Coordinates of C-alpha atoms and ligand atoms in Angstrom, one line a residue:
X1 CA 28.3 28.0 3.1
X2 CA 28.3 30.2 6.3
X3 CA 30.9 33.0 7.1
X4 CA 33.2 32.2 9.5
X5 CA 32.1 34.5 12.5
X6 CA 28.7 34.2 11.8
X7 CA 26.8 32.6 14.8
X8 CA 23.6 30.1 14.6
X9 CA 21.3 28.1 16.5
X10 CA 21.4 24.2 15.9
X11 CA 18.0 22.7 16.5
X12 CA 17.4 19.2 17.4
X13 CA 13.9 18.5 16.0
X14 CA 13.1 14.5 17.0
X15 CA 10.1 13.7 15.6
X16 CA 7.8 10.7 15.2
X17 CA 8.8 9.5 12.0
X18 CA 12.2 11.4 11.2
X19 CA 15.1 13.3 13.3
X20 CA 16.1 16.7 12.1
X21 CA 19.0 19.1 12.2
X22 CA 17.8 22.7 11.6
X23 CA 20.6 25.4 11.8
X24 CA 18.9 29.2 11.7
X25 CA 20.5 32.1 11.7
X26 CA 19.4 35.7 13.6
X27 CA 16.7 36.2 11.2
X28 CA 15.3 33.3 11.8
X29 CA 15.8 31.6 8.3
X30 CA 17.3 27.9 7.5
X31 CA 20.7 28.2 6.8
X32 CA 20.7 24.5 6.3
X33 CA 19.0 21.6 7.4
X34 CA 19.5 17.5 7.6
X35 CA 17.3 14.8 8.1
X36 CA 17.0 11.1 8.6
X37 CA 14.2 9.1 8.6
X38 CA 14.8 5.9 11.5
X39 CA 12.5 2.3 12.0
X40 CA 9.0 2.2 12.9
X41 CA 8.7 -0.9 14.6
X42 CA 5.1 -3.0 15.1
X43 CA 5.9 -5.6 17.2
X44 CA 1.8 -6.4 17.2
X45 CA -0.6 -4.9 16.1
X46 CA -1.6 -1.4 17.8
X47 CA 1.9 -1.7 19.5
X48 CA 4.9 0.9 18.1
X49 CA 7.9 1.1 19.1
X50 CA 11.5 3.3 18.5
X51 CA 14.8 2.0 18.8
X52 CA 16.2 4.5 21.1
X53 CA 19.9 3.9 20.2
X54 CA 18.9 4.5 16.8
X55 CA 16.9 7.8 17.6
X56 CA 20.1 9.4 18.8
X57 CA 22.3 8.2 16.2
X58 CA 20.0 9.4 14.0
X59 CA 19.7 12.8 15.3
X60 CA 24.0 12.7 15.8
X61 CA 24.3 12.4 12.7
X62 CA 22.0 14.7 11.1
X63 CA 23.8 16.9 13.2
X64 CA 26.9 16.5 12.4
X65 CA 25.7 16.9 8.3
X66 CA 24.2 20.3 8.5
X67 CA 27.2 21.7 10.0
X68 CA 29.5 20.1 7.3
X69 CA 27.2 20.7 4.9
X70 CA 26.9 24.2 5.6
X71 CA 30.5 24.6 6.4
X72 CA 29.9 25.6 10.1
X73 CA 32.3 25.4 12.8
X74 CA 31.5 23.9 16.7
X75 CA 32.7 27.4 17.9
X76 CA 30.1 29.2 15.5
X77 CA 26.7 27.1 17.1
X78 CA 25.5 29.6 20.0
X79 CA 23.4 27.2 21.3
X80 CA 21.8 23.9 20.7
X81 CA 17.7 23.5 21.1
X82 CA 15.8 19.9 21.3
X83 CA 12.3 19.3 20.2
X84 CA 10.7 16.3 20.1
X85 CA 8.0 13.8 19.6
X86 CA 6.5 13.8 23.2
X87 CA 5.1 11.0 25.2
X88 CA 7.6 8.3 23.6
X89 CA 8.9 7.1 27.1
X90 CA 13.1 5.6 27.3
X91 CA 14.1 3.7 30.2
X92 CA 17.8 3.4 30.5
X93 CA 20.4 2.1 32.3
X94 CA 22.4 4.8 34.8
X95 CA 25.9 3.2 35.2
X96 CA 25.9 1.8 31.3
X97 CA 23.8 4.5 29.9
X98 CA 22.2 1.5 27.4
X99 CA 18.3 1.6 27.2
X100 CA 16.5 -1.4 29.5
X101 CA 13.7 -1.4 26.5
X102 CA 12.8 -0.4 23.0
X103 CA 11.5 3.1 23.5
X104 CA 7.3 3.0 23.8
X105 CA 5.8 5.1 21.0
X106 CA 3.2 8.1 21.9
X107 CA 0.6 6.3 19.3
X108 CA 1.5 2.5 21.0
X109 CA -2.2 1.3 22.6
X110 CA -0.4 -1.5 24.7
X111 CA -1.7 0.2 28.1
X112 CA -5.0 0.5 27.1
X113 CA -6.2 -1.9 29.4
X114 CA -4.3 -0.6 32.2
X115 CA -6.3 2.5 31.4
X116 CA -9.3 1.0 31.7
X117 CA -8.4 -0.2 35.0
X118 CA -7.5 3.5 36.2
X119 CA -10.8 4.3 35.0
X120 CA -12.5 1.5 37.0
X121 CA -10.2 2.9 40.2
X122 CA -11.5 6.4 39.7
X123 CA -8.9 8.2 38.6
X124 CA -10.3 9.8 35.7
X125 CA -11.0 13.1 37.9
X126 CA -7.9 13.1 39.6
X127 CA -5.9 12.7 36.6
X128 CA -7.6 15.7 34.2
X129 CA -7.3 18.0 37.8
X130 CA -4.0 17.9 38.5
X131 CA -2.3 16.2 35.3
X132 CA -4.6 18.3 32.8
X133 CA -4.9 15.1 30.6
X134 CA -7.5 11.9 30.3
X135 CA -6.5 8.3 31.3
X136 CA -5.8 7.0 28.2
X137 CA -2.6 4.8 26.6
X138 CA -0.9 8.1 24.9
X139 CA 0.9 9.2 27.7
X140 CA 3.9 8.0 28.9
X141 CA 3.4 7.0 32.7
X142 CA 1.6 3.6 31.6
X143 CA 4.3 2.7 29.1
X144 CA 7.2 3.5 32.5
X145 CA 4.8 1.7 34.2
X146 CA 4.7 -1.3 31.8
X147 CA 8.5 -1.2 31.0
X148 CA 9.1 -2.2 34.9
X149 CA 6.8 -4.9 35.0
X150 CA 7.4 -6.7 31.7
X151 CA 11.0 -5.7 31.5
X152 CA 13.6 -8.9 33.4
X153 CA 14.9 -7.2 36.3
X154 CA 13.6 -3.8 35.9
X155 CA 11.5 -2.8 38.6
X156 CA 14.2 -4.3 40.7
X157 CA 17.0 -1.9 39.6
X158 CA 14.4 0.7 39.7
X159 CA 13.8 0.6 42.6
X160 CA 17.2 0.2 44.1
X161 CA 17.8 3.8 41.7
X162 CA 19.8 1.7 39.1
X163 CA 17.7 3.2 36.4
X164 CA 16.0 6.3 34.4
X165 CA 13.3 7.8 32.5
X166 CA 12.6 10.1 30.2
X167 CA 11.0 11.1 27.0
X168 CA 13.0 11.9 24.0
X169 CA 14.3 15.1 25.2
X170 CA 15.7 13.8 27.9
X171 CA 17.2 10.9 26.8
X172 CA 18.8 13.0 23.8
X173 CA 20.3 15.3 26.3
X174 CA 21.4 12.4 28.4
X175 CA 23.4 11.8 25.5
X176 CA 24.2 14.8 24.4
X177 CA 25.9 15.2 27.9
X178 CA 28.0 12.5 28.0
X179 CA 25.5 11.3 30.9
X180 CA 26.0 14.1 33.5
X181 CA 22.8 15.8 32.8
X182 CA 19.3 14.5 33.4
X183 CA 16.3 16.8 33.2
X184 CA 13.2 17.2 30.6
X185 CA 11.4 20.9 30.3
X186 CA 8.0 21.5 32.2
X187 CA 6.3 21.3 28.5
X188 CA 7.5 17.6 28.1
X189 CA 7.0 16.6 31.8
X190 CA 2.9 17.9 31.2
X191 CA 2.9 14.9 29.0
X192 CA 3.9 12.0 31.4
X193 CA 0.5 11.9 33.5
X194 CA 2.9 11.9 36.3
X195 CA 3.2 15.9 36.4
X196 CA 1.2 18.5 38.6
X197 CA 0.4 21.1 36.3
X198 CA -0.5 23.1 38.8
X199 CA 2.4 22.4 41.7
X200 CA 4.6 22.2 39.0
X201 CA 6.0 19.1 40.8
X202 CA 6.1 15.1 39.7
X203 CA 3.1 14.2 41.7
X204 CA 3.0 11.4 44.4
X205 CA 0.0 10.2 44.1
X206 CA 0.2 9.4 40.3
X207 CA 3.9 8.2 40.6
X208 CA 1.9 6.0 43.3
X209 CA -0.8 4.6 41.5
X210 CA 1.6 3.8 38.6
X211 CA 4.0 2.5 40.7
X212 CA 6.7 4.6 39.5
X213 CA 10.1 5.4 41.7
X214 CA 10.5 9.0 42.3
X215 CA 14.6 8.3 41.4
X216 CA 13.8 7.5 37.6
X217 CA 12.7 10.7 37.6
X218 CA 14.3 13.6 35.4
X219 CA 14.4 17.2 37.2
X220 CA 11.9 19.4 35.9
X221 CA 13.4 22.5 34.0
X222 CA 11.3 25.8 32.3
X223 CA 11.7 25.7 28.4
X224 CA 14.4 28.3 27.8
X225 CA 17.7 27.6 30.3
X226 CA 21.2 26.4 29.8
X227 CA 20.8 22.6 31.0
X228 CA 24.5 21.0 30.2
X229 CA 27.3 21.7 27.8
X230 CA 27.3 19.2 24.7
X231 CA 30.9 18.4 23.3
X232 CA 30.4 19.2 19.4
X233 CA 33.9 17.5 18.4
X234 CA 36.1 18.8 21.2
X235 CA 34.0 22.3 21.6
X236 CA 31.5 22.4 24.8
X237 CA 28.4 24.2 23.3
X238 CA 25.3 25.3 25.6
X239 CA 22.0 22.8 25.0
X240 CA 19.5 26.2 26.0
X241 CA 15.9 25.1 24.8
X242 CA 14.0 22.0 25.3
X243 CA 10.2 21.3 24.5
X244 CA 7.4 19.1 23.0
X245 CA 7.5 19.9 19.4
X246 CA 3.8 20.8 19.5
X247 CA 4.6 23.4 22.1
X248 CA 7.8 24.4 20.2
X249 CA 5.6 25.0 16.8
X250 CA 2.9 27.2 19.4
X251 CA 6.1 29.3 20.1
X252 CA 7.6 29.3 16.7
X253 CA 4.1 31.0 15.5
X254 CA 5.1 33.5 18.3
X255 CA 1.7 32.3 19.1
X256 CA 2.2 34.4 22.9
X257 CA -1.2 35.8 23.9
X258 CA -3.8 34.6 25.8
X259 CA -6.3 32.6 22.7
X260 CA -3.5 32.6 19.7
X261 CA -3.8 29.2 18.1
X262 CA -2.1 27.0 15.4
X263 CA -2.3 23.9 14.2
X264 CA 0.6 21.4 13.3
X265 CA -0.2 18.8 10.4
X266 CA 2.6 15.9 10.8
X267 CA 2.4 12.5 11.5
X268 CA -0.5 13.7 13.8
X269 CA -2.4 16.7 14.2
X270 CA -2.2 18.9 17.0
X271 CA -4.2 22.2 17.5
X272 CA -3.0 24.2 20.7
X273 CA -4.5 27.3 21.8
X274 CA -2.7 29.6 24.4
X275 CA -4.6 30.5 27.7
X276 CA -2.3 31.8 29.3
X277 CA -1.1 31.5 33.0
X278 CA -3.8 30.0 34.2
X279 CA -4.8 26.5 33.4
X280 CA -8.3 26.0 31.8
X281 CA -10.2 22.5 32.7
X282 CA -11.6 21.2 29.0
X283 CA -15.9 20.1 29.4
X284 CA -15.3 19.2 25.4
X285 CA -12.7 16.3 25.5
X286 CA -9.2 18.0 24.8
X287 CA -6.3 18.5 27.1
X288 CA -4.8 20.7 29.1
X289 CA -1.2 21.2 28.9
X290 CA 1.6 23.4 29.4
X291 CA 2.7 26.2 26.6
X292 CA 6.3 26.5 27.8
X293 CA 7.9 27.9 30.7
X294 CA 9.7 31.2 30.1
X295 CA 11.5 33.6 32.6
X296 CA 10.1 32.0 35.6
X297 CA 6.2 31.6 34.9
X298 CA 4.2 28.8 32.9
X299 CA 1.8 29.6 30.3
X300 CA -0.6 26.8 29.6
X301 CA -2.9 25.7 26.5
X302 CA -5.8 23.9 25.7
X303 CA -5.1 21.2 23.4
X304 CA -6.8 18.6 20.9
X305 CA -4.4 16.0 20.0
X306 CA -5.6 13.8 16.7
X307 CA -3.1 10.6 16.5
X308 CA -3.0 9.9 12.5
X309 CA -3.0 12.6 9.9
X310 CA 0.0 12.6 7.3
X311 CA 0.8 9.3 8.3
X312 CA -2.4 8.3 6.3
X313 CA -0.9 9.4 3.8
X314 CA 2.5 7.5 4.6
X315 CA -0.2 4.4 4.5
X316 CA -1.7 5.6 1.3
X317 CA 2.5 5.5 0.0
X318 CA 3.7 2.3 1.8
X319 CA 0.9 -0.2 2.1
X320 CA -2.0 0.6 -0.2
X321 CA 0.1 1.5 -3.2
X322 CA -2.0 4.3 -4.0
X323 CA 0.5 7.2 -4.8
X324 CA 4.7 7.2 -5.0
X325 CA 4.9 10.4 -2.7
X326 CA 3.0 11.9 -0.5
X327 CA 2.9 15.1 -2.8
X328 CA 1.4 12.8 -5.5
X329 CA -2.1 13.3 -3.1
X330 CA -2.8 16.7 -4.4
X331 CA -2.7 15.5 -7.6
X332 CA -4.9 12.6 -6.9
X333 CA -7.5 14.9 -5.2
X334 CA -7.6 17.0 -7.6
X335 CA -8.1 14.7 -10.5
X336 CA -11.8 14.2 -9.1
X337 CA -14.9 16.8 -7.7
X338 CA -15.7 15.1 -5.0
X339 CA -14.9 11.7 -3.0
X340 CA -18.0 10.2 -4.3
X341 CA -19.4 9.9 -0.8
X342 CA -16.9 8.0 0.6
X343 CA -15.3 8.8 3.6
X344 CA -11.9 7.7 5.3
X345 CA -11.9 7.2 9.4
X346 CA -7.8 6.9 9.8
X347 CA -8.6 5.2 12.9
X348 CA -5.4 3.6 12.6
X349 CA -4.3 3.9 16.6
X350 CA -7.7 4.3 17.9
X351 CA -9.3 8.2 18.3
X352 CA -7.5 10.5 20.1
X353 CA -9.0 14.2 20.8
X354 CA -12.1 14.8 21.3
X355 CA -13.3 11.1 21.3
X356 CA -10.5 9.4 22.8
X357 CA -11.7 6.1 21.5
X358 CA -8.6 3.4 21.7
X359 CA -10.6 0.6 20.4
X360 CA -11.8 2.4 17.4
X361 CA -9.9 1.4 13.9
X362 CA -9.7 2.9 10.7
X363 CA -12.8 3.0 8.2
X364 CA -13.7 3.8 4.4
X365 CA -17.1 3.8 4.4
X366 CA -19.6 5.0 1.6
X367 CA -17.9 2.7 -1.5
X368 CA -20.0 2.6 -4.5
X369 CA -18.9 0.8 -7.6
X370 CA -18.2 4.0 -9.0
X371 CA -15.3 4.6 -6.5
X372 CA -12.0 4.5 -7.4
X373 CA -8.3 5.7 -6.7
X374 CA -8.7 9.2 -6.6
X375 CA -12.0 9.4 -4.3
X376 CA -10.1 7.1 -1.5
X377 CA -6.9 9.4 -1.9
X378 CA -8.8 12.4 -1.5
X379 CA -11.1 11.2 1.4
X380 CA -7.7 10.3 3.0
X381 CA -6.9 13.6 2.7
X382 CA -10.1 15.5 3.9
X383 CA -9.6 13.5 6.8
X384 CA -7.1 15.4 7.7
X385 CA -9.4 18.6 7.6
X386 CA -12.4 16.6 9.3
X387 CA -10.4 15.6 12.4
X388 CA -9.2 19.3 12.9
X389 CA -12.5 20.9 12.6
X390 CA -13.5 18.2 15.5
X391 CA -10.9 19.8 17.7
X392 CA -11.4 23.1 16.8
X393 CA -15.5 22.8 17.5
X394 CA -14.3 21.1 21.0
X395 CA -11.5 24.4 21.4
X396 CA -14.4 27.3 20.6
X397 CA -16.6 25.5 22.9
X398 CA -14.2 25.5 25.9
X399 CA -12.9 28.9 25.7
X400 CA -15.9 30.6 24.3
X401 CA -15.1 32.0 21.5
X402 CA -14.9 31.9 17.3
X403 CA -11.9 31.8 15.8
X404 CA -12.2 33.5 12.6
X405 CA -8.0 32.1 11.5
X406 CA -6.5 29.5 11.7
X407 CA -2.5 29.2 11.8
X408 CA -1.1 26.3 10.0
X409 CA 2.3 24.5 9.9
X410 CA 4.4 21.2 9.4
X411 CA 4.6 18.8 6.8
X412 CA 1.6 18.6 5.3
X413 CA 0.4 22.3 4.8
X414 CA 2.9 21.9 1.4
X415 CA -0.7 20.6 0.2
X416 CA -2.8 23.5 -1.4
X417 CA -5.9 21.1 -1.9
X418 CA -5.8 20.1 2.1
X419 CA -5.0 23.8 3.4
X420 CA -8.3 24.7 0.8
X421 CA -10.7 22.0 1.7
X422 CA -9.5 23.1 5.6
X423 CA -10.6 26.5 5.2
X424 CA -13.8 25.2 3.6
X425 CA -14.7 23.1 6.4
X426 CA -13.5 25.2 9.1
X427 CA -15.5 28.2 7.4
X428 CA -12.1 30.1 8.6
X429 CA -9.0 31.3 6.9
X430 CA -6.1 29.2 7.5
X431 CA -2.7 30.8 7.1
X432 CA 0.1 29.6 6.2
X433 CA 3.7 30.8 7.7
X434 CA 6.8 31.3 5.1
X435 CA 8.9 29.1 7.5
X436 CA 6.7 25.8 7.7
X437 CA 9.3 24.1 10.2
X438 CA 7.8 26.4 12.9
X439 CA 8.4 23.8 15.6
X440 CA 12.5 23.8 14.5
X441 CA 12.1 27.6 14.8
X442 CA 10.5 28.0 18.0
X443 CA 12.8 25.8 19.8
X444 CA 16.1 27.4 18.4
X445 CA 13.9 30.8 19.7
X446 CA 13.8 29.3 23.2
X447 CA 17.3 28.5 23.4
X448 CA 18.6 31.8 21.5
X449 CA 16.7 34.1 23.9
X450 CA 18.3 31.6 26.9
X451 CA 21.9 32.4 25.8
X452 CA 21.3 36.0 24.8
X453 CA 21.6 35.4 20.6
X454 CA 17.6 37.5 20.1
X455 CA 17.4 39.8 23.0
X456 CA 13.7 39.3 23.9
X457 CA 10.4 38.4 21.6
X458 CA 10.0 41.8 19.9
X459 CA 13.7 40.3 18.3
X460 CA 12.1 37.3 17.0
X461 CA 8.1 38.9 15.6
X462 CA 10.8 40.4 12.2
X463 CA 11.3 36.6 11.6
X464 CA 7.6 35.7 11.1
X465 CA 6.1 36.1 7.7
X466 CA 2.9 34.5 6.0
X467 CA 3.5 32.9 2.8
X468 CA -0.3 32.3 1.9
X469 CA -3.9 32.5 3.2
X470 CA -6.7 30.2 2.0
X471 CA -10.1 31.4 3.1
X472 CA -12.8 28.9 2.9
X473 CA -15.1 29.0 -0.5
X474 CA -18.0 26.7 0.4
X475 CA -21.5 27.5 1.1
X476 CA -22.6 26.9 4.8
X477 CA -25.2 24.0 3.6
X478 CA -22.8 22.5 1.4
X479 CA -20.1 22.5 4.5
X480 CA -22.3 21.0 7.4
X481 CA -24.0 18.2 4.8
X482 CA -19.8 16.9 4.3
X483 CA -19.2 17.7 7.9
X484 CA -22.7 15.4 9.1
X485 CA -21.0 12.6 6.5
X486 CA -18.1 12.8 8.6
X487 CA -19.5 12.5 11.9
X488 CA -21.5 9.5 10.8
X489 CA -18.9 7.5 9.5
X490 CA -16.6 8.1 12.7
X491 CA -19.7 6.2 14.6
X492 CA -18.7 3.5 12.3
X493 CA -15.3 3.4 13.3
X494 CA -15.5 3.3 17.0
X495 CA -15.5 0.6 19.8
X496 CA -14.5 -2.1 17.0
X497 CA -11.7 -3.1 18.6
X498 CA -12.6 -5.9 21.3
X499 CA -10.5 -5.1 25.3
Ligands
LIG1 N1 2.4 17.4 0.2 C1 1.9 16.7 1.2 N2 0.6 16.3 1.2 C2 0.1 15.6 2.3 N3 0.8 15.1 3.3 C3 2.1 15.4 3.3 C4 2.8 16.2 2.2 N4 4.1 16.3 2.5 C5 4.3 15.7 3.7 N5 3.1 15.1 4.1 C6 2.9 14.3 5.4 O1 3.4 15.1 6.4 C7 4.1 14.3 7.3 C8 5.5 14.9 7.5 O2 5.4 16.1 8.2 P1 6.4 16.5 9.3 O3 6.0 17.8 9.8 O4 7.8 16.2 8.8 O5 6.0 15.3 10.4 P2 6.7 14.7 11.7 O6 7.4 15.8 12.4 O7 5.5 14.2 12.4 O8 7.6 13.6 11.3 C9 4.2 12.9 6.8 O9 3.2 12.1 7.5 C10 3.7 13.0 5.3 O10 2.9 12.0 4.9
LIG2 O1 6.5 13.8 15.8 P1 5.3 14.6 15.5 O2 5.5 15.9 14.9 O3 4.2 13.8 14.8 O4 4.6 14.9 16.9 C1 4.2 13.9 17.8 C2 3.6 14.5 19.0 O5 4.5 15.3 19.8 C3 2.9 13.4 19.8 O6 2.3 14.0 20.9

């Protein structure tokens, strides 16, 4: 129950396997929150899709619960902020506002051979340049690309301007809008491969060489701005802060300085490191990508993007039967020493940072006829942990330095076994925030200092607070024999899929 003056900040978090309604008041707690998970749809294998109708009904609705649940007026939201799952690409209709297409999922592979064919047309250089990214199937200017062509009609009404793009963001604030507002943030736009990270303009020569029309196109806006007016029953109410949700959990760590880093554990995992305003070219197989765009500058980050991480344990729940809840891991893990040398790739999508790999599929390697439940739960787990130190080795590398902490958040990092073994591995501490829906809480931040409700950042650094640090209990020896089992049994995971 809220009082009835008392203003908050609604943020729209849209992720991958759930949409969110966060409400947070000025001191940055969760005055309530609402959530709805929505249909993952496999139309083949490697292929995932979203039902882009459903995503914003979804996300209307959780909306439209934490306010009554929390007994909060329209007139009391001071601003509304949208994170999301990035990449996912919607084509839509302009005149009926309905979607042309299922909405292509960041993890869907379905491009990959169009990838390859980039790669055989020497792109690759071109693309990591001026995009900051690597040709590969995650991004969404293939999936716009493959809409129009496989899509009755589309590239037709493309071209003659009939239709639009964008990634969740935009679509939801499409919505939101009543259809009179089309733009995405420059943090969401650094995902399309159709984005000069360095003009800050939509670049012609990618929109060329995917054949995308410049008129599908949302305009590009910083992170933190008044965009459009959303009518919450009858009240107009500012939408002020849009971004990726990996960039929104960088921000929500107040993360700010030139080589502050966190790591998000969700569906994937996704370690950013902030280097400031100037964009630095990765030799070590991550991305480069923007941090957000504040009062009229951009601040990028370096970033290693690993495609499955709680969802293995989602696949541990829903197909292998192996535990009732994803809490239920810890348990499991615990139960045994060691995984009995087995090890679990999670492949599931191919590799994503630093292999980038999308014909590599998921692994258990090292099975002895001693293994059993609680060794394949737990491998699932340290996977988790295995994949992040990969990115984090690639991050050191490229900005030349050691991290000595590591800032955790999301889901997952409920899971005191994984936040240990990750300090273990990483030989690091890992921290772990009070408020563990960072990404919710550095959107609503965006969008708050847009519209005035926290004055500037000093504001927000009283909301931050650590709930717990693990630091890492392993001998060296003991840490780089488990970390050489890894790396082995990732060689047996790639390239399996045939092109
Ligand atoms: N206690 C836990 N141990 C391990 N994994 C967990 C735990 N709780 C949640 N997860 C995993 O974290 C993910 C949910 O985190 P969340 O940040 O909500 O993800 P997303 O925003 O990607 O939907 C799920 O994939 C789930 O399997
Ligand atoms: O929905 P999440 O939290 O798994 O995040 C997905 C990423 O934004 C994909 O790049």
């Amino acid at each position: 129950m809220t009082m009835s003056d008392e203003k908050f900040i609604l943020s729209l978090d849209q992720g991958t396997t759930s949409s969110r309604a966060v409400l947070f008041n000025r001191k940055g707690e969760i005055v309530g929150m609402a959530q709805q998970e929505f249909t993952q749809i496999y139309p083949q294998a490697g292929w995932v899709e979203h039902d882009p109708m459903e995503i914003w009904s979804t996300q209307r609705g959780v909306m439209t619960q934490v306010l009554a649940k929390t007994d909060t007026k329209p007139e009391q939201v001071a601003a509304i902020s949208i994170t999301n799952q990035r990449e996912t690409t919607v084509v839509w209709d302009k005149n009926t506002g309905k979607p042309v297409y299922n909405a292509i999922v960041w993890q869907c592979r379905r491009t990959a051979n169009t990838c390859e064919q980039m790669k055989r047309d020497g792109l690759e250089d071109y693309v990591r340049e001026n995009t900051g990214l690597v040709v590969d199937a995650y991004f969404s200017g293939t999936k716009v690309a493959w809409i129009l062509d496989n899509v009755e009609g589309a590239r037709e009404k493309a071209e003659k301007g009939e239709l639009l793009f964008g990634t969740v963001d935009s679509w939801l604030t499409w919505k939101l809008t009543e259809g009179r507002v089309h733009v995405t943030d420059v943090t969401n736009a650094s995902r399309t491969m159709l984005f000069n990270i360095k003009s800050l303009e939509w670049d012609e020569k990618m929109m060329k060489a995917l054949n995308v029309p410049a008129s599908m196109l949302p305009e590009v806006k910083s992170s933190s701005e008044v965009y459009g007016e959303a009518n919450l029953n009858g009240t107009m109410v500012p939408i002020a802060g849009i971004a990726g949700d990996q960039q929104a959990a960088l921000f929500g760590q107040l993360a700010l300085e030139k080589g502050m880093a966190k790591n998000t554990y969700g569906t994937g995992c996704f370690l950013l490191m902030n280097t400031g305003e100037e964009p630095v070219k990765s030799e070590n197989g991550l991305l480069t990508t923007i941090a957000y765009g504040l009062d009229g500058k951009v601040n990028y980050a370096l970033e290693g993007s690993v495609f499955v991480a709680g969802a293995s344990i989602q696949w541990l729940r829903d197909e292998m039967g192996l535990i009732r809840d994803a809490a239920d891991s810890e348990y499991f893990a615990s139960k045994v020493e060691d995984t009995n040398g087995v090890y679990v790739v999670p492949a599931f999508v191919g590799l994503g940072a630093p292999y980038w790999d999308a014909y590599a599929r998921g692994t258990i390697v090292g099975l002895t006829r001693g293994a059993n439940r609680n060794h394949i739960v737990r491998a699932t787990l340290e996977s988790l942990a295995y994949q992040s130190r990969d990115v984090l080795d690639a991050m050191q590398k490229d900005a030349g330095l050691q991290l000595n902490q590591v800032n955790v958040d999301g889901g997952a990092v409920a899971n005191n076994f994984l936040m240990q073994f990750q300090s273990d591995i990483l030989g690091t501490s890992v921290v772990r925030p009070k408020v563990i829906e960072t990404t919710a809480a550095g959107s609503a931040y965006l969008a708050g200092l847009a519209v005035g409700y926290w004055e500037g950042i000093d504001d927000l650094r009283k909301n931050v607070g650590v709930d717990r640090v693990f630091e890492a209990d392993m001998t060296e020896e003991k840490r780089e024999k488990l970390y050489k089992g890894w790396t082995r049994a990732v060689e047996r995971s790639r390239a399996w899929e045939e092109e």
